[in-house]
Amino acid sequence: MNQNSPCSAGFGDPKSINYCAPLKQLIDEHPSLLAKMAEFNQMVQAFETSEEIEDWNDTINQLHEKISAFIAELEPHSNREEDVLFEMMVKYLGREGGPIAVMEYEHNTAKLNLKEFMEKATAIKEDNKTLSRAEALDVYRHLKIVYLTLTDHFMKEENILFPMAEQMLSDAEKQDLADQFSQMA
């Protein structure tokens, strides 16, 4: 069997794989993103269970700041995956019904919910409308979806997609991956 075949035997322990530089870069970007997600998720949980919040608008504003910083870090990461890595892997795996379809669906789910949160947070600020607890909880829902989707997504990437990419991509493709990543800086 071709060693670059996605159908090769198991990948072994993903942590023991010697990844090429661009895949290592993607992996190394996860801890910071996960930390930001944990932080905004903890804020959401604290707000949801608090009996003392009087200004629900303030909670949305606090989260808006956190999410803006998160998006600024997430976008270049997801662009490298979507525009370069996924496109390289599509020729081996196809786009329909396989790992790339799942990865793209999860990216779209996260992006849609981040967009919904940001639009609602901006509208709340612009309209100067006083939020109720129920309205704030409805806005938080988008961040809970982002958190659940991306924590699971990163695990799939680290345990399945990236090991698969390391195994299936040729040295020339890995160099092309590195070149394209450097142009995206």
Short mmCIF file of N, CA and C in Angstrom, two decimals:
data_model
loop_
_atom_site.label_atom_id
_atom_site.label_comp_id
_atom_site.label_asym_id
_atom_site.label_seq_id
_atom_site.Cartn_x
_atom_site.Cartn_y
_atom_site.Cartn_z
N MET A 1 0.84 -1.18 0.00
CA MET A 1 0.00 0.00 0.00
C MET A 1 0.89 1.24 0.00
N ASN A 2 0.50 2.25 -0.74
CA ASN A 2 1.22 3.52 -0.81
C ASN A 2 1.26 4.16 0.57
N GLN A 3 2.45 4.59 1.01
CA GLN A 3 2.54 5.16 2.35
C GLN A 3 1.79 6.48 2.47
N ASN A 4 1.51 7.15 1.35
CA ASN A 4 0.76 8.40 1.39
C ASN A 4 -0.74 8.18 1.29
N SER A 5 -1.17 6.96 1.21
CA SER A 5 -2.59 6.66 1.10
C SER A 5 -3.32 6.97 2.40
N PRO A 6 -4.48 7.62 2.29
CA PRO A 6 -5.26 7.88 3.50
C PRO A 6 -5.82 6.60 4.10
N CYS A 7 -5.67 5.50 3.38
CA CYS A 7 -6.20 4.23 3.87
C CYS A 7 -5.14 3.38 4.57
N SER A 8 -3.97 3.96 4.77
CA SER A 8 -2.91 3.23 5.47
C SER A 8 -3.39 2.84 6.86
N ALA A 9 -2.69 1.91 7.46
CA ALA A 9 -3.04 1.48 8.82
C ALA A 9 -3.01 2.68 9.76
N GLY A 10 -3.39 2.50 11.00
CA GLY A 10 -3.50 3.58 11.99
C GLY A 10 -2.34 4.55 11.99
N PHE A 11 -2.58 5.69 12.56
CA PHE A 11 -1.60 6.77 12.57
C PHE A 11 -0.69 6.71 13.78
N GLY A 12 -0.99 5.85 14.74
CA GLY A 12 -0.21 5.82 15.98
C GLY A 12 -0.63 6.98 16.88
N ASP A 13 0.17 7.23 17.88
CA ASP A 13 -0.11 8.31 18.82
C ASP A 13 0.14 9.65 18.13
N PRO A 14 -0.90 10.50 17.97
CA PRO A 14 -0.72 11.77 17.27
C PRO A 14 0.35 12.67 17.91
N LYS A 15 0.57 12.52 19.21
CA LYS A 15 1.56 13.36 19.89
C LYS A 15 2.99 12.92 19.58
N SER A 16 3.15 11.70 19.07
CA SER A 16 4.49 11.20 18.76
C SER A 16 4.88 11.43 17.29
N ILE A 17 3.97 12.00 16.51
CA ILE A 17 4.24 12.23 15.09
C ILE A 17 5.15 13.45 14.94
N ASN A 18 6.13 13.32 14.07
CA ASN A 18 7.02 14.44 13.76
C ASN A 18 6.39 15.21 12.59
N TYR A 19 5.60 16.24 12.91
CA TYR A 19 4.84 16.97 11.89
C TYR A 19 5.73 17.92 11.10
N CYS A 20 5.35 18.13 9.84
CA CYS A 20 6.00 19.16 9.05
C CYS A 20 5.66 20.53 9.67
N ALA A 21 6.45 21.54 9.36
CA ALA A 21 6.31 22.86 9.99
C ALA A 21 4.91 23.46 9.87
N PRO A 22 4.25 23.42 8.70
CA PRO A 22 2.92 24.05 8.65
C PRO A 22 1.87 23.33 9.49
N LEU A 23 1.92 22.01 9.54
CA LEU A 23 0.96 21.29 10.39
C LEU A 23 1.27 21.55 11.86
N LYS A 24 2.55 21.59 12.19
CA LYS A 24 2.96 21.91 13.57
C LYS A 24 2.46 23.31 13.94
N GLN A 25 2.55 24.24 13.00
CA GLN A 25 2.05 25.60 13.26
C GLN A 25 0.57 25.59 13.61
N LEU A 26 -0.22 24.85 12.83
CA LEU A 26 -1.66 24.78 13.11
C LEU A 26 -1.92 24.17 14.49
N ILE A 27 -1.19 23.11 14.81
CA ILE A 27 -1.34 22.47 16.12
C ILE A 27 -0.94 23.45 17.24
N ASP A 28 0.16 24.15 17.03
CA ASP A 28 0.66 25.08 18.05
C ASP A 28 -0.25 26.29 18.26
N GLU A 29 -1.12 26.57 17.30
CA GLU A 29 -2.07 27.68 17.44
C GLU A 29 -3.28 27.29 18.29
N HIS A 30 -3.53 26.01 18.44
CA HIS A 30 -4.70 25.56 19.19
C HIS A 30 -4.70 25.95 20.67
N PRO A 31 -3.60 25.79 21.41
CA PRO A 31 -3.68 26.10 22.85
C PRO A 31 -4.13 27.53 23.16
N SER A 32 -3.65 28.49 22.42
CA SER A 32 -4.07 29.88 22.66
C SER A 32 -5.55 30.06 22.34
N LEU A 33 -5.99 29.48 21.24
CA LEU A 33 -7.41 29.57 20.88
C LEU A 33 -8.28 28.85 21.92
N LEU A 34 -7.84 27.69 22.36
CA LEU A 34 -8.58 26.95 23.39
C LEU A 34 -8.64 27.73 24.70
N ALA A 35 -7.57 28.42 25.05
CA ALA A 35 -7.55 29.22 26.28
C ALA A 35 -8.56 30.37 26.18
N LYS A 36 -8.60 31.02 25.03
CA LYS A 36 -9.57 32.11 24.83
C LYS A 36 -11.00 31.58 24.88
N MET A 37 -11.21 30.41 24.29
CA MET A 37 -12.54 29.81 24.33
C MET A 37 -12.93 29.43 25.75
N ALA A 38 -12.01 28.86 26.49
CA ALA A 38 -12.29 28.50 27.89
C ALA A 38 -12.65 29.75 28.69
N GLU A 39 -11.94 30.83 28.42
CA GLU A 39 -12.20 32.07 29.14
C GLU A 39 -13.60 32.61 28.85
N PHE A 40 -13.97 32.68 27.56
CA PHE A 40 -15.31 33.22 27.30
C PHE A 40 -16.39 32.24 27.73
N ASN A 41 -16.12 30.94 27.67
CA ASN A 41 -17.10 29.96 28.13
C ASN A 41 -17.31 30.06 29.64
N GLN A 42 -16.23 30.26 30.39
CA GLN A 42 -16.35 30.44 31.85
C GLN A 42 -17.14 31.70 32.17
N MET A 43 -16.92 32.76 31.39
CA MET A 43 -17.69 33.99 31.61
C MET A 43 -19.18 33.74 31.37
N VAL A 44 -19.49 33.06 30.29
CA VAL A 44 -20.89 32.75 29.97
C VAL A 44 -21.51 31.94 31.11
N GLN A 45 -20.81 30.91 31.57
CA GLN A 45 -21.35 30.08 32.66
C GLN A 45 -21.54 30.90 33.93
N ALA A 46 -20.61 31.77 34.24
CA ALA A 46 -20.74 32.61 35.44
C ALA A 46 -21.93 33.56 35.31
N PHE A 47 -22.08 34.15 34.14
CA PHE A 47 -23.21 35.06 33.92
C PHE A 47 -24.54 34.31 34.00
N GLU A 48 -24.59 33.13 33.40
CA GLU A 48 -25.83 32.35 33.39
C GLU A 48 -26.29 31.97 34.78
N THR A 49 -25.36 31.72 35.67
CA THR A 49 -25.73 31.24 37.01
C THR A 49 -25.78 32.35 38.06
N SER A 50 -25.39 33.55 37.66
CA SER A 50 -25.36 34.66 38.62
C SER A 50 -26.77 35.13 38.98
N GLU A 51 -26.95 35.38 40.25
CA GLU A 51 -28.22 35.94 40.73
C GLU A 51 -28.08 37.44 40.98
N GLU A 52 -26.89 37.97 40.77
CA GLU A 52 -26.61 39.36 41.16
C GLU A 52 -26.48 40.32 39.99
N ILE A 53 -26.55 39.86 38.76
CA ILE A 53 -26.36 40.75 37.61
C ILE A 53 -27.61 41.61 37.43
N GLU A 54 -27.36 42.90 37.35
CA GLU A 54 -28.45 43.84 37.09
C GLU A 54 -28.36 44.41 35.68
N ASP A 55 -27.14 44.53 35.17
CA ASP A 55 -26.92 45.10 33.84
C ASP A 55 -26.48 44.01 32.87
N TRP A 56 -27.45 43.42 32.20
CA TRP A 56 -27.16 42.34 31.26
C TRP A 56 -26.44 42.85 30.02
N ASN A 57 -26.65 44.13 29.69
CA ASN A 57 -25.94 44.73 28.56
C ASN A 57 -24.43 44.70 28.81
N ASP A 58 -24.04 44.95 30.04
CA ASP A 58 -22.62 44.96 30.37
C ASP A 58 -22.00 43.58 30.14
N THR A 59 -22.74 42.52 30.41
CA THR A 59 -22.20 41.17 30.18
C THR A 59 -21.94 40.95 28.69
N ILE A 60 -22.85 41.43 27.86
CA ILE A 60 -22.69 41.30 26.41
C ILE A 60 -21.48 42.11 25.95
N ASN A 61 -21.31 43.32 26.49
CA ASN A 61 -20.16 44.15 26.13
C ASN A 61 -18.84 43.50 26.53
N GLN A 62 -18.81 42.90 27.72
CA GLN A 62 -17.60 42.21 28.16
C GLN A 62 -17.27 41.04 27.22
N LEU A 63 -18.28 40.29 26.85
CA LEU A 63 -18.07 39.16 25.95
C LEU A 63 -17.69 39.63 24.54
N HIS A 64 -18.27 40.74 24.12
CA HIS A 64 -17.96 41.29 22.80
C HIS A 64 -16.46 41.57 22.67
N GLU A 65 -15.87 42.13 23.71
CA GLU A 65 -14.42 42.40 23.71
C GLU A 65 -13.63 41.10 23.58
N LYS A 66 -13.99 40.11 24.38
CA LYS A 66 -13.30 38.81 24.34
C LYS A 66 -13.44 38.15 22.97
N ILE A 67 -14.63 38.21 22.42
CA ILE A 67 -14.89 37.54 21.14
C ILE A 67 -14.18 38.26 20.00
N SER A 68 -14.08 39.57 20.07
CA SER A 68 -13.34 40.31 19.04
C SER A 68 -11.88 39.86 18.99
N ALA A 69 -11.26 39.72 20.16
CA ALA A 69 -9.87 39.24 20.22
C ALA A 69 -9.77 37.80 19.74
N PHE A 70 -10.74 36.99 20.09
CA PHE A 70 -10.75 35.59 19.68
C PHE A 70 -10.85 35.48 18.15
N ILE A 71 -11.76 36.24 17.56
CA ILE A 71 -11.94 36.20 16.10
C ILE A 71 -10.67 36.65 15.39
N ALA A 72 -10.02 37.68 15.92
CA ALA A 72 -8.79 38.18 15.30
C ALA A 72 -7.71 37.10 15.24
N GLU A 73 -7.70 36.21 16.22
CA GLU A 73 -6.73 35.11 16.24
C GLU A 73 -7.23 33.90 15.44
N LEU A 74 -8.52 33.66 15.49
CA LEU A 74 -9.10 32.49 14.82
C LEU A 74 -9.09 32.61 13.30
N GLU A 75 -9.40 33.79 12.77
CA GLU A 75 -9.55 33.95 11.33
C GLU A 75 -8.32 33.52 10.53
N PRO A 76 -7.12 34.01 10.87
CA PRO A 76 -5.96 33.57 10.07
C PRO A 76 -5.72 32.06 10.18
N HIS A 77 -5.98 31.50 11.36
CA HIS A 77 -5.83 30.06 11.57
C HIS A 77 -6.79 29.30 10.65
N SER A 78 -8.06 29.67 10.68
CA SER A 78 -9.03 28.94 9.87
C SER A 78 -8.82 29.20 8.38
N ASN A 79 -8.33 30.38 8.01
CA ASN A 79 -8.03 30.65 6.59
C ASN A 79 -6.92 29.73 6.09
N ARG A 80 -5.90 29.51 6.91
CA ARG A 80 -4.82 28.59 6.51
C ARG A 80 -5.37 27.18 6.30
N GLU A 81 -6.26 26.78 7.18
CA GLU A 81 -6.84 25.44 7.04
C GLU A 81 -7.74 25.35 5.81
N GLU A 82 -8.69 26.27 5.70
CA GLU A 82 -9.68 26.20 4.63
C GLU A 82 -9.08 26.46 3.25
N ASP A 83 -8.27 27.49 3.14
CA ASP A 83 -7.78 27.92 1.83
C ASP A 83 -6.61 27.09 1.33
N VAL A 84 -5.88 26.45 2.23
CA VAL A 84 -4.68 25.73 1.81
C VAL A 84 -4.77 24.24 2.17
N LEU A 85 -4.78 23.92 3.46
CA LEU A 85 -4.72 22.51 3.87
C LEU A 85 -5.91 21.71 3.35
N PHE A 86 -7.13 22.19 3.60
CA PHE A 86 -8.30 21.43 3.17
C PHE A 86 -8.28 21.23 1.65
N GLU A 87 -7.89 22.29 0.93
CA GLU A 87 -7.87 22.19 -0.53
C GLU A 87 -6.87 21.14 -1.00
N MET A 88 -5.72 21.04 -0.32
CA MET A 88 -4.75 20.00 -0.68
C MET A 88 -5.29 18.61 -0.38
N MET A 89 -5.99 18.48 0.72
CA MET A 89 -6.49 17.17 1.13
C MET A 89 -7.69 16.71 0.31
N VAL A 90 -8.43 17.67 -0.27
CA VAL A 90 -9.61 17.33 -1.05
C VAL A 90 -9.28 16.40 -2.20
N LYS A 91 -8.11 16.58 -2.82
CA LYS A 91 -7.78 15.72 -3.97
C LYS A 91 -7.57 14.27 -3.56
N TYR A 92 -7.29 14.02 -2.29
CA TYR A 92 -7.15 12.65 -1.78
C TYR A 92 -8.45 12.12 -1.19
N LEU A 93 -9.19 13.01 -0.54
CA LEU A 93 -10.35 12.57 0.25
C LEU A 93 -11.70 12.96 -0.34
N GLY A 94 -11.70 13.88 -1.28
CA GLY A 94 -12.96 14.42 -1.78
C GLY A 94 -13.53 15.42 -0.77
N ARG A 95 -14.57 16.07 -1.19
CA ARG A 95 -15.17 17.10 -0.34
C ARG A 95 -16.50 16.62 0.25
N GLU A 96 -17.10 15.64 -0.38
CA GLU A 96 -18.44 15.22 0.04
C GLU A 96 -18.39 14.06 1.03
N GLY A 97 -19.00 14.24 2.17
CA GLY A 97 -19.22 13.15 3.10
C GLY A 97 -18.03 12.62 3.87
N GLY A 98 -16.85 13.16 3.68
CA GLY A 98 -15.68 12.68 4.39
C GLY A 98 -15.18 13.67 5.42
N PRO A 99 -13.94 13.49 5.86
CA PRO A 99 -13.39 14.35 6.90
C PRO A 99 -13.39 15.85 6.54
N ILE A 100 -13.14 16.17 5.27
CA ILE A 100 -13.11 17.58 4.88
C ILE A 100 -14.52 18.18 4.97
N ALA A 101 -15.52 17.42 4.59
CA ALA A 101 -16.90 17.90 4.70
C ALA A 101 -17.24 18.20 6.16
N VAL A 102 -16.81 17.33 7.07
CA VAL A 102 -17.06 17.54 8.50
C VAL A 102 -16.32 18.79 8.99
N MET A 103 -15.05 18.91 8.61
CA MET A 103 -14.25 20.06 9.05
C MET A 103 -14.86 21.37 8.55
N GLU A 104 -15.27 21.40 7.28
CA GLU A 104 -15.87 22.61 6.72
C GLU A 104 -17.21 22.93 7.37
N TYR A 105 -18.00 21.91 7.64
CA TYR A 105 -19.28 22.12 8.32
C TYR A 105 -19.05 22.74 9.71
N GLU A 106 -18.07 22.22 10.43
CA GLU A 106 -17.79 22.75 11.77
C GLU A 106 -17.24 24.18 11.70
N HIS A 107 -16.39 24.45 10.74
CA HIS A 107 -15.91 25.83 10.55
C HIS A 107 -17.10 26.75 10.29
N ASN A 108 -17.99 26.33 9.39
CA ASN A 108 -19.15 27.16 9.06
C ASN A 108 -20.07 27.37 10.26
N THR A 109 -20.26 26.33 11.05
CA THR A 109 -21.10 26.45 12.25
C THR A 109 -20.51 27.46 13.22
N ALA A 110 -19.21 27.38 13.44
CA ALA A 110 -18.55 28.32 14.35
C ALA A 110 -18.62 29.75 13.80
N LYS A 111 -18.32 29.91 12.52
CA LYS A 111 -18.33 31.25 11.92
C LYS A 111 -19.72 31.87 11.97
N LEU A 112 -20.73 31.08 11.65
CA LEU A 112 -22.10 31.58 11.67
C LEU A 112 -22.48 32.06 13.06
N ASN A 113 -22.15 31.27 14.08
CA ASN A 113 -22.52 31.64 15.45
C ASN A 113 -21.69 32.81 15.97
N LEU A 114 -20.44 32.91 15.56
CA LEU A 114 -19.64 34.09 15.93
C LEU A 114 -20.24 35.34 15.28
N LYS A 115 -20.62 35.22 14.01
CA LYS A 115 -21.22 36.35 13.30
C LYS A 115 -22.54 36.77 13.96
N GLU A 116 -23.36 35.79 14.29
CA GLU A 116 -24.65 36.08 14.95
C GLU A 116 -24.42 36.80 16.29
N PHE A 117 -23.47 36.30 17.07
CA PHE A 117 -23.19 36.94 18.35
C PHE A 117 -22.73 38.38 18.13
N MET A 118 -21.78 38.58 17.22
CA MET A 118 -21.23 39.92 16.99
C MET A 118 -22.30 40.88 16.48
N GLU A 119 -23.14 40.41 15.58
CA GLU A 119 -24.21 41.27 15.06
C GLU A 119 -25.20 41.64 16.15
N LYS A 120 -25.58 40.67 16.97
CA LYS A 120 -26.52 40.96 18.06
C LYS A 120 -25.89 41.88 19.10
N ALA A 121 -24.64 41.65 19.45
CA ALA A 121 -23.95 42.49 20.43
C ALA A 121 -23.84 43.91 19.92
N THR A 122 -23.52 44.08 18.66
CA THR A 122 -23.39 45.41 18.06
C THR A 122 -24.75 46.11 18.03
N ALA A 123 -25.80 45.38 17.64
CA ALA A 123 -27.15 45.96 17.60
C ALA A 123 -27.61 46.39 18.99
N ILE A 124 -27.30 45.59 19.99
CA ILE A 124 -27.68 45.92 21.36
C ILE A 124 -27.01 47.23 21.78
N LYS A 125 -25.74 47.35 21.46
CA LYS A 125 -24.98 48.55 21.81
C LYS A 125 -25.54 49.77 21.07
N GLU A 126 -25.80 49.62 19.76
CA GLU A 126 -26.28 50.74 18.94
C GLU A 126 -27.69 51.15 19.31
N ASP A 127 -28.55 50.19 19.62
CA ASP A 127 -29.96 50.49 19.93
C ASP A 127 -30.14 50.99 21.35
N ASN A 128 -29.11 50.81 22.16
CA ASN A 128 -29.15 51.23 23.56
C ASN A 128 -30.38 50.67 24.27
N LYS A 129 -30.70 49.43 23.91
CA LYS A 129 -31.85 48.73 24.48
C LYS A 129 -31.41 48.01 25.75
N THR A 130 -32.21 48.06 26.79
CA THR A 130 -31.90 47.35 28.02
C THR A 130 -32.31 45.89 27.88
N LEU A 131 -31.34 45.02 28.06
CA LEU A 131 -31.59 43.59 27.91
C LEU A 131 -32.15 42.97 29.17
N SER A 132 -33.01 41.99 28.97
CA SER A 132 -33.47 41.16 30.08
C SER A 132 -32.51 40.00 30.22
N ARG A 133 -32.62 39.29 31.29
CA ARG A 133 -31.80 38.08 31.49
C ARG A 133 -32.04 37.07 30.37
N ALA A 134 -33.31 36.86 30.03
CA ALA A 134 -33.66 35.89 28.98
C ALA A 134 -33.06 36.29 27.64
N GLU A 135 -33.07 37.58 27.32
CA GLU A 135 -32.49 38.04 26.06
C GLU A 135 -30.98 37.83 26.06
N ALA A 136 -30.34 38.10 27.16
CA ALA A 136 -28.88 37.89 27.25
C ALA A 136 -28.56 36.41 27.10
N LEU A 137 -29.32 35.55 27.76
CA LEU A 137 -29.09 34.10 27.65
C LEU A 137 -29.23 33.63 26.20
N ASP A 138 -30.17 34.23 25.47
CA ASP A 138 -30.34 33.86 24.06
C ASP A 138 -29.11 34.26 23.24
N VAL A 139 -28.51 35.40 23.55
CA VAL A 139 -27.31 35.84 22.84
C VAL A 139 -26.12 34.94 23.22
N TYR A 140 -26.02 34.57 24.48
CA TYR A 140 -24.93 33.67 24.93
C TYR A 140 -24.95 32.34 24.20
N ARG A 141 -26.14 31.90 23.80
CA ARG A 141 -26.31 30.60 23.15
C ARG A 141 -25.34 30.43 21.98
N HIS A 142 -25.11 31.49 21.25
CA HIS A 142 -24.20 31.42 20.10
C HIS A 142 -22.78 31.08 20.55
N LEU A 143 -22.36 31.63 21.66
CA LEU A 143 -20.99 31.38 22.16
C LEU A 143 -20.86 29.96 22.70
N LYS A 144 -21.93 29.45 23.26
CA LYS A 144 -21.90 28.07 23.75
C LYS A 144 -21.75 27.10 22.58
N ILE A 145 -22.41 27.40 21.47
CA ILE A 145 -22.30 26.57 20.27
C ILE A 145 -20.87 26.64 19.73
N VAL A 146 -20.29 27.84 19.68
CA VAL A 146 -18.91 28.01 19.21
C VAL A 146 -17.97 27.18 20.08
N TYR A 147 -18.12 27.31 21.38
CA TYR A 147 -17.23 26.60 22.31
C TYR A 147 -17.32 25.08 22.11
N LEU A 148 -18.52 24.56 22.09
CA LEU A 148 -18.70 23.10 21.94
C LEU A 148 -18.22 22.62 20.58
N THR A 149 -18.53 23.37 19.54
CA THR A 149 -18.13 22.97 18.18
C THR A 149 -16.62 22.96 18.04
N LEU A 150 -15.96 24.04 18.46
CA LEU A 150 -14.52 24.15 18.21
C LEU A 150 -13.66 23.31 19.15
N THR A 151 -14.09 23.09 20.38
CA THR A 151 -13.28 22.22 21.24
C THR A 151 -13.26 20.80 20.66
N ASP A 152 -14.40 20.34 20.20
CA ASP A 152 -14.49 19.03 19.56
C ASP A 152 -13.74 19.03 18.22
N HIS A 153 -13.87 20.10 17.49
CA HIS A 153 -13.23 20.25 16.18
C HIS A 153 -11.70 20.17 16.30
N PHE A 154 -11.14 20.89 17.25
CA PHE A 154 -9.69 20.88 17.42
C PHE A 154 -9.20 19.48 17.79
N MET A 155 -9.97 18.78 18.61
CA MET A 155 -9.59 17.42 18.98
C MET A 155 -9.57 16.53 17.73
N LYS A 156 -10.57 16.66 16.87
CA LYS A 156 -10.61 15.87 15.63
C LYS A 156 -9.43 16.20 14.73
N GLU A 157 -9.10 17.48 14.65
CA GLU A 157 -7.96 17.87 13.82
C GLU A 157 -6.67 17.24 14.35
N GLU A 158 -6.46 17.35 15.65
CA GLU A 158 -5.21 16.87 16.24
C GLU A 158 -5.09 15.35 16.24
N ASN A 159 -6.21 14.66 16.36
CA ASN A 159 -6.18 13.20 16.45
C ASN A 159 -6.44 12.47 15.14
N ILE A 160 -7.05 13.15 14.18
CA ILE A 160 -7.39 12.50 12.92
C ILE A 160 -6.85 13.26 11.71
N LEU A 161 -7.30 14.51 11.53
CA LEU A 161 -7.00 15.23 10.30
C LEU A 161 -5.51 15.52 10.11
N PHE A 162 -4.87 16.07 11.11
CA PHE A 162 -3.46 16.42 10.96
C PHE A 162 -2.57 15.18 10.80
N PRO A 163 -2.79 14.11 11.59
CA PRO A 163 -2.01 12.89 11.33
C PRO A 163 -2.24 12.36 9.91
N MET A 164 -3.49 12.44 9.45
CA MET A 164 -3.81 11.99 8.10
C MET A 164 -3.07 12.84 7.07
N ALA A 165 -3.07 14.15 7.27
CA ALA A 165 -2.38 15.05 6.34
C ALA A 165 -0.88 14.78 6.33
N GLU A 166 -0.31 14.58 7.51
CA GLU A 166 1.13 14.31 7.59
C GLU A 166 1.48 13.06 6.81
N GLN A 167 0.62 12.08 6.88
CA GLN A 167 0.87 10.80 6.21
C GLN A 167 0.62 10.88 4.71
N MET A 168 -0.42 11.58 4.30
CA MET A 168 -0.82 11.52 2.88
C MET A 168 -0.14 12.54 1.99
N LEU A 169 0.22 13.70 2.53
CA LEU A 169 0.81 14.74 1.68
C LEU A 169 2.27 14.40 1.37
N SER A 170 2.65 14.63 0.13
CA SER A 170 4.04 14.40 -0.28
C SER A 170 4.93 15.51 0.28
N ASP A 171 6.23 15.30 0.22
CA ASP A 171 7.17 16.34 0.67
C ASP A 171 6.98 17.62 -0.13
N ALA A 172 6.74 17.49 -1.42
CA ALA A 172 6.52 18.68 -2.27
C ALA A 172 5.25 19.42 -1.84
N GLU A 173 4.20 18.66 -1.52
CA GLU A 173 2.96 19.30 -1.06
C GLU A 173 3.16 19.98 0.29
N LYS A 174 3.93 19.36 1.16
CA LYS A 174 4.21 19.97 2.47
C LYS A 174 5.01 21.26 2.29
N GLN A 175 5.93 21.27 1.33
CA GLN A 175 6.68 22.49 1.05
C GLN A 175 5.75 23.56 0.48
N ASP A 176 4.85 23.15 -0.39
CA ASP A 176 3.86 24.08 -0.95
C ASP A 176 2.97 24.63 0.17
N LEU A 177 2.59 23.77 1.08
CA LEU A 177 1.80 24.19 2.25
C LEU A 177 2.55 25.26 3.02
N ALA A 178 3.84 25.01 3.29
CA ALA A 178 4.67 25.97 4.02
C ALA A 178 4.79 27.29 3.25
N ASP A 179 5.00 27.20 1.94
CA ASP A 179 5.13 28.41 1.12
C ASP A 179 3.86 29.24 1.15
N GLN A 180 2.74 28.56 1.00
CA GLN A 180 1.45 29.28 1.02
C GLN A 180 1.16 29.90 2.38
N PHE A 181 1.48 29.17 3.45
CA PHE A 181 1.29 29.72 4.80
C PHE A 181 2.13 30.98 4.98
N SER A 182 3.37 30.96 4.51
CA SER A 182 4.25 32.12 4.71
C SER A 182 3.74 33.33 3.93
N GLN A 183 3.08 33.10 2.80
CA GLN A 183 2.52 34.21 2.03
C GLN A 183 1.27 34.77 2.70
N MET A 184 0.62 33.99 3.55
CA MET A 184 -0.60 34.43 4.22
C MET A 184 -0.30 35.23 5.48
N ALA A 185 0.87 35.00 6.04
CA ALA A 185 1.31 35.62 7.31
C ALA A 185 0.27 36.53 7.80
#
